[in-house]
Short mmCIF file of C-alpha atoms and ligand atoms in Angstrom, two decimals:
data_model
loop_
_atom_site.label_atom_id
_atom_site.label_comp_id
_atom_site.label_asym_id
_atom_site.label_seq_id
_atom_site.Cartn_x
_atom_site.Cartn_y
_atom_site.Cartn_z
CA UNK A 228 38.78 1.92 30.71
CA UNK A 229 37.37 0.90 27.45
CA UNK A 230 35.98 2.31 24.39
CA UNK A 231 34.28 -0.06 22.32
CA UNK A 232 31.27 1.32 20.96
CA UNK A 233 32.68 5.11 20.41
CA UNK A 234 32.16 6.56 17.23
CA UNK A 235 33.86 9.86 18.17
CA UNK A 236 37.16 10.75 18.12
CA UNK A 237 39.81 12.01 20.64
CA UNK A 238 42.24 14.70 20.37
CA UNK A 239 44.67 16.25 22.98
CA UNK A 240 46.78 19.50 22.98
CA UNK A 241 49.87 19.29 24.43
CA UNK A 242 52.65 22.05 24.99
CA UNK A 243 55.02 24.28 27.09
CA UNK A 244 52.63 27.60 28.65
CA UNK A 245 51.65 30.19 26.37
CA UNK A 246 51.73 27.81 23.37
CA UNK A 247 48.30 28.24 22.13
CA UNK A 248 46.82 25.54 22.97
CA UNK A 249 43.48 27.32 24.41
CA UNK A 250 43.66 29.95 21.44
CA UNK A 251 43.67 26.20 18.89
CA UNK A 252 41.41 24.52 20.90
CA UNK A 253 38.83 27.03 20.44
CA UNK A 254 39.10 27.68 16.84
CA UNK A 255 39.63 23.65 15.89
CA UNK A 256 36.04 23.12 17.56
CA UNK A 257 35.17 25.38 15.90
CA UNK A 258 36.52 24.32 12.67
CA UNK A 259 35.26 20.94 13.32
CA UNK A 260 31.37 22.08 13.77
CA UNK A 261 31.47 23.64 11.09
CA UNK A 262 32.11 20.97 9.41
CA UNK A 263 29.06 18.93 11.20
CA UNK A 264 30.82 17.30 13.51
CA UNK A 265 29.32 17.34 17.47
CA UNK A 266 32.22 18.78 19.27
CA UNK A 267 33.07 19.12 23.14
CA UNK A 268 36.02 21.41 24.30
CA UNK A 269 37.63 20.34 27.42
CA UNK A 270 40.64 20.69 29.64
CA UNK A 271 43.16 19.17 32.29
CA UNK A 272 43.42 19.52 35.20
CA UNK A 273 39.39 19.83 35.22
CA UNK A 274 36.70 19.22 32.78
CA UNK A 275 34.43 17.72 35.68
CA UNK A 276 33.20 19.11 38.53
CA UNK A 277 35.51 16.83 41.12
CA UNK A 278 37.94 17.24 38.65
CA UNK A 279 37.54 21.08 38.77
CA UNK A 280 38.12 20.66 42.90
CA UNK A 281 41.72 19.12 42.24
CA UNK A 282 42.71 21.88 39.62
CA UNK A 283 42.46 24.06 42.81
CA UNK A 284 44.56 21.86 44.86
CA UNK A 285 47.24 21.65 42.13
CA UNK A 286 47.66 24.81 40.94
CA UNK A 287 46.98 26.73 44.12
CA UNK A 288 48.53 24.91 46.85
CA UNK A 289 52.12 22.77 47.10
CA UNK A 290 54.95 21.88 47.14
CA UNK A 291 53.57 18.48 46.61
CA UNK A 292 55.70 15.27 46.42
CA UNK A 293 56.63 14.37 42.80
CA UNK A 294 54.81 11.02 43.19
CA UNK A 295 51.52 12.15 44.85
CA UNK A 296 51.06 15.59 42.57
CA UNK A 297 51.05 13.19 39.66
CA UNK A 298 48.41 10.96 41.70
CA UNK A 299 46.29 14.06 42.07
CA UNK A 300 46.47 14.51 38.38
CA UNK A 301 45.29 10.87 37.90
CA UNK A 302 42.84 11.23 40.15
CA UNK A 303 41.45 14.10 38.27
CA UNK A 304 42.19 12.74 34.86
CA UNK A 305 40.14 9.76 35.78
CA UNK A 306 37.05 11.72 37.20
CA UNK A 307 37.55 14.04 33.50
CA UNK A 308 37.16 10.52 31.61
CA UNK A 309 34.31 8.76 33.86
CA UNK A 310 32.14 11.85 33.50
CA UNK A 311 32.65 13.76 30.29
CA UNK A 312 35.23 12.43 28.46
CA UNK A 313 33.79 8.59 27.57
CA UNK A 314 30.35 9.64 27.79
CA UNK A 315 30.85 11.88 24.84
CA UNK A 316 32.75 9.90 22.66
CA UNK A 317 30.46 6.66 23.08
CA UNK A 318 27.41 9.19 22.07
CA UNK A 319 29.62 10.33 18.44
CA UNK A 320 30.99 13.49 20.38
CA UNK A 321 34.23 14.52 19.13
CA UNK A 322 36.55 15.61 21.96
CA UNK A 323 39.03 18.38 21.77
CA UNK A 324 41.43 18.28 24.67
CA UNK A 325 43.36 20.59 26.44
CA UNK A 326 46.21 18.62 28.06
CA UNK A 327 46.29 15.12 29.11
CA UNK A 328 48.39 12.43 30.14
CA UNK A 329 51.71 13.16 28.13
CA UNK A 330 51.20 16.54 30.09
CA UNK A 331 52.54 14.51 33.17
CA UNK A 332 55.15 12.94 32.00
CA UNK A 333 56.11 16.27 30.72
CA UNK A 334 56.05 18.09 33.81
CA UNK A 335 56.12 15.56 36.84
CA UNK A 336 57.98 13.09 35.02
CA UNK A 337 60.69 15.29 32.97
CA UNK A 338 60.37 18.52 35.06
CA UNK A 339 59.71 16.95 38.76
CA UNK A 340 61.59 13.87 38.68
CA UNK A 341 58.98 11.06 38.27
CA UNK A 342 59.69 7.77 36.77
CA UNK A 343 58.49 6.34 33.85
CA UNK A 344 57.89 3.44 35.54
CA UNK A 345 55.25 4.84 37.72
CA UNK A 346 53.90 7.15 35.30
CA UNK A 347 53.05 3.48 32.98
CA UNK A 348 51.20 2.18 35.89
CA UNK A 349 49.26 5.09 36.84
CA UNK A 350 48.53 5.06 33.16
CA UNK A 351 47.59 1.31 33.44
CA UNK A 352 44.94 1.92 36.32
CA UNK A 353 43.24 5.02 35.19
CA UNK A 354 43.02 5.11 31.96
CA UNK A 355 43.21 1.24 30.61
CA UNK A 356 43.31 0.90 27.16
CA UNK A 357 42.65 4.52 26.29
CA UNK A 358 44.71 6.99 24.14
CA UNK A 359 43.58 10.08 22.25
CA UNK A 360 43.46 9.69 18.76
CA UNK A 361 45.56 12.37 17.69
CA UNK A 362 47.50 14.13 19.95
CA UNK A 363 48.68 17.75 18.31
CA UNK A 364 52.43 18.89 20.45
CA UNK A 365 51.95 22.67 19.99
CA UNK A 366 56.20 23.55 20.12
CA UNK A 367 57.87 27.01 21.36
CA UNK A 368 60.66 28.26 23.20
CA UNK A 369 59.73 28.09 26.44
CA UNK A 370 60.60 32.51 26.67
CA UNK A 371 58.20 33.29 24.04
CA UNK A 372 55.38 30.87 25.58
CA UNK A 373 56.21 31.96 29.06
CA UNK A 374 56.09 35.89 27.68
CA UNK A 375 52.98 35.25 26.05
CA UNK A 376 51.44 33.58 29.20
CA UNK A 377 52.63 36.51 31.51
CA UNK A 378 51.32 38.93 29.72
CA UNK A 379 48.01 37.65 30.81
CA UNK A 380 48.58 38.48 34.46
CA UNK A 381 49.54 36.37 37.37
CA UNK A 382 51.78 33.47 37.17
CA UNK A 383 50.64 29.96 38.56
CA UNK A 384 52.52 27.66 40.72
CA UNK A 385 54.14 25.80 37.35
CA UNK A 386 54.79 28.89 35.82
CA UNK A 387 56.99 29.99 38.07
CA UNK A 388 59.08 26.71 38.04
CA UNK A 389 62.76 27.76 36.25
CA UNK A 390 64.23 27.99 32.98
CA UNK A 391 65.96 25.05 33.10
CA UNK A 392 62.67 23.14 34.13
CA UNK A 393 61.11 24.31 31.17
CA UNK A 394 63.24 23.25 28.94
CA UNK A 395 63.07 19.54 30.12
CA UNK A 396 59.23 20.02 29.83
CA UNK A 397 59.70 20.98 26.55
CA UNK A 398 62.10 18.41 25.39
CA UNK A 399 59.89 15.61 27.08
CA UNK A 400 56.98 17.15 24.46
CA UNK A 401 59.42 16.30 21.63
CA UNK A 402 60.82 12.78 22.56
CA UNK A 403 57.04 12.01 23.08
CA UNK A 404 55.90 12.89 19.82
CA UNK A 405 59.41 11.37 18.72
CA UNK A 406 58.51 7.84 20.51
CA UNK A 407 54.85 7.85 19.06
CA UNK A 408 54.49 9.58 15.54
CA UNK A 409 51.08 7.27 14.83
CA UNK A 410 49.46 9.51 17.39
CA UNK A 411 51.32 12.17 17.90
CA UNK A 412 52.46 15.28 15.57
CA UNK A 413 53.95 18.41 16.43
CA UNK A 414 53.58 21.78 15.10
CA UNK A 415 55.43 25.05 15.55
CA UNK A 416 53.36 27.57 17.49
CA UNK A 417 55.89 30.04 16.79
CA UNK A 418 53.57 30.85 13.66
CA UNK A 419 50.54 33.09 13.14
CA UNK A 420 47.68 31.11 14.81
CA UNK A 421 45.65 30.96 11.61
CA UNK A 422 48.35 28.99 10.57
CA UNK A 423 48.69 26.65 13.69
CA UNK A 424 44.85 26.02 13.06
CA UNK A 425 45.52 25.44 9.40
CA UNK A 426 48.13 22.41 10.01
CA UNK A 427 45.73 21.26 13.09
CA UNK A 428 42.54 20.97 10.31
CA UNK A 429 45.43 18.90 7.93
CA UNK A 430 46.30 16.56 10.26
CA UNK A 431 42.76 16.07 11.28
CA UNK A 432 41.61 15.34 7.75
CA UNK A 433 44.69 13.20 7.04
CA UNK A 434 44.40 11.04 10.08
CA UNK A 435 40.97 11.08 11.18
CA UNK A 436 39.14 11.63 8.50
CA UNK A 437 40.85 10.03 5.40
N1 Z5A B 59 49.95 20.19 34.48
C1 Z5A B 59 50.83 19.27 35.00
O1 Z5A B 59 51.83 19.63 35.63
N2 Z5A B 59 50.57 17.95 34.82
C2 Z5A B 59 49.47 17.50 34.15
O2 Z5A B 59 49.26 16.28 34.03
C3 Z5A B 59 48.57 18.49 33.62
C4 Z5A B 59 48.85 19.82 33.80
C5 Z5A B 59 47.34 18.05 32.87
C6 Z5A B 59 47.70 24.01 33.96
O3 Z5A B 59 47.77 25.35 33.77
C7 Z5A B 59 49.03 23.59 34.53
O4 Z5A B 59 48.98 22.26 34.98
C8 Z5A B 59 50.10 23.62 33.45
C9 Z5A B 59 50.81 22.29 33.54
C10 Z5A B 59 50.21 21.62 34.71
N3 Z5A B 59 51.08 24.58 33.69
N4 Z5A B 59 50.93 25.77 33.69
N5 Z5A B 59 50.84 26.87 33.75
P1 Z5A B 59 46.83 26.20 32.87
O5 Z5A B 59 45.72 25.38 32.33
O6 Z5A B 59 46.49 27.43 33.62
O7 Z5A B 59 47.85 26.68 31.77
P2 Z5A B 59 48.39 26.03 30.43
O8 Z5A B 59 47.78 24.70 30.19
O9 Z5A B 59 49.86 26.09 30.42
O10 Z5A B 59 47.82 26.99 29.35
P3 Z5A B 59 48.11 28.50 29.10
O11 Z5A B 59 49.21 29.09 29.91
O12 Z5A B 59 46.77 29.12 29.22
O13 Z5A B 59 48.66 28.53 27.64
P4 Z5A B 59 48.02 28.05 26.26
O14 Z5A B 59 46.62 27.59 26.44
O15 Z5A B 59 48.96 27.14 25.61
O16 Z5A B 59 48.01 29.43 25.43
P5 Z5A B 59 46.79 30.41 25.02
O17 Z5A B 59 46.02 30.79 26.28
O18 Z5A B 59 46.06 29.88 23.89
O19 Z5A B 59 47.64 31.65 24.53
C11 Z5A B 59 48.40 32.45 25.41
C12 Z5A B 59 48.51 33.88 24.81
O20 Z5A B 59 49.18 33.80 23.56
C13 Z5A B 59 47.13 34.51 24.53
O21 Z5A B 59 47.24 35.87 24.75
C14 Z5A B 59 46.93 34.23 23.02
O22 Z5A B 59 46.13 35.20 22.40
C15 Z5A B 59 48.35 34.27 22.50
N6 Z5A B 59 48.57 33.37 21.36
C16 Z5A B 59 48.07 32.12 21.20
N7 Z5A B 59 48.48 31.59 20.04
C17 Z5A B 59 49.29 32.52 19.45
C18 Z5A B 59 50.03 32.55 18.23
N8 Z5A B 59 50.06 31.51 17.37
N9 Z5A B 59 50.78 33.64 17.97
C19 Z5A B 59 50.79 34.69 18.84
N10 Z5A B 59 50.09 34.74 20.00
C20 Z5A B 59 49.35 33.66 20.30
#
């Protein structure tokens, strides 16, 4: 997959649950129209109708093997990117993410077991050359995240995955961001979320818009 002509720009959210990354990715489109710039909010798993299908698979139904729950996220990711994701950027759209592919190696590669190896090639075929622009690692102890995500109500297959799983998720975040600071940056989400959106809108200005 390709992106050529696109004149818009590409930014994920990644994080541990309960981070923020819904709460940011509201209020950064937000920020960002307001500043005139066409804006799409999106998510993973989903963002597309057949996309939408798998989230149900994923999140409602499993144990799946380590290899083919990351092919169902693929599967989905690609189906996000064929039908909103690349149509929007090549038509000046700028794309605010809700998870993407670092998400996997986060949780099927560092909390399920997957190799890099596979993840690369999975990588290769779905996505081709593309990469978000900025990716944004929204950081917190895995407690406070997890107490803020409870607190909405019933906990999803992944949430209910240990403590110790969590913390591999959330040291995968770190060595990615670690491995890739050109595209990645990570902020604490420990702080107000005024805040959080505050060093977002920075990094946005310094590295997309300088
Ligand atoms: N998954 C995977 O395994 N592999 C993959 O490749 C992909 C995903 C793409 C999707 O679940 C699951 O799929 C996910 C990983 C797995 N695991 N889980 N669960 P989801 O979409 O249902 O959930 P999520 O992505 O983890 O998001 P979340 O739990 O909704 O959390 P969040 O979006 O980061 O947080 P939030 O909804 O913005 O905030 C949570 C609460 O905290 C809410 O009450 C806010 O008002 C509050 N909040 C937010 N920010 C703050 C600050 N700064 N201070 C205080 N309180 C705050």
């Amino acid at each position: 997959m390709t992106r050529t002509t696109a004149k818009g720009r590409f930014i994920t959210l990644e994080g541990g649950e309960g981070a923020g990354k819904t709460t940011l990715s509201r209020a950064l489109a937000g920020a960002l129209a307001a500043r005139g710039r066409p804006v799409l909010r999106t998510r993973e798993p989903g963002g597309a109708p057949g996309a939408e299908a798998i989230r149900g698979l994923l999140l409602g139904r499993g144990p799946w093997d380590p290899v083919a729950e990351a092919m169902l996220h693929f599967a989905a990711r690609r189906e996000h990117l064929a039908r909103t994701v690349l149509p929007a950027l090549e038509s000046g759209i700028w794309v605010v993410c809700d998870r993407f592919a670092d998400s996997t190696l986060a949780y099927q590669g560092a909390g399920q077991g997957l190799s890099r190896d596979v993840w690369e090639r999975l990588c290769d075929l779905a996505l081709g050359a593309l990469r978000p622009d900025l990716t944004l690692v929204l950081d917190l102890p895995p407690e406070r995240g997890m107490g803020r995500a409870l607190s909405r109500g019933d906990a999803n297959r992944y949430e209910q995955a240990g403590d110790a799983f969590h913390a591999r998720v959330r040291a995968a975040f770190l060595e990615i961001a670690a491995r890739e600071p050109g595209r990645c940056a990570v902020l604490d989400a420990g702080q107000p979320a005024e805040a959080v959106l505050g060093s977002a809108l920075g990094l946005v200005t310094e590295r997309l818009e300088g």
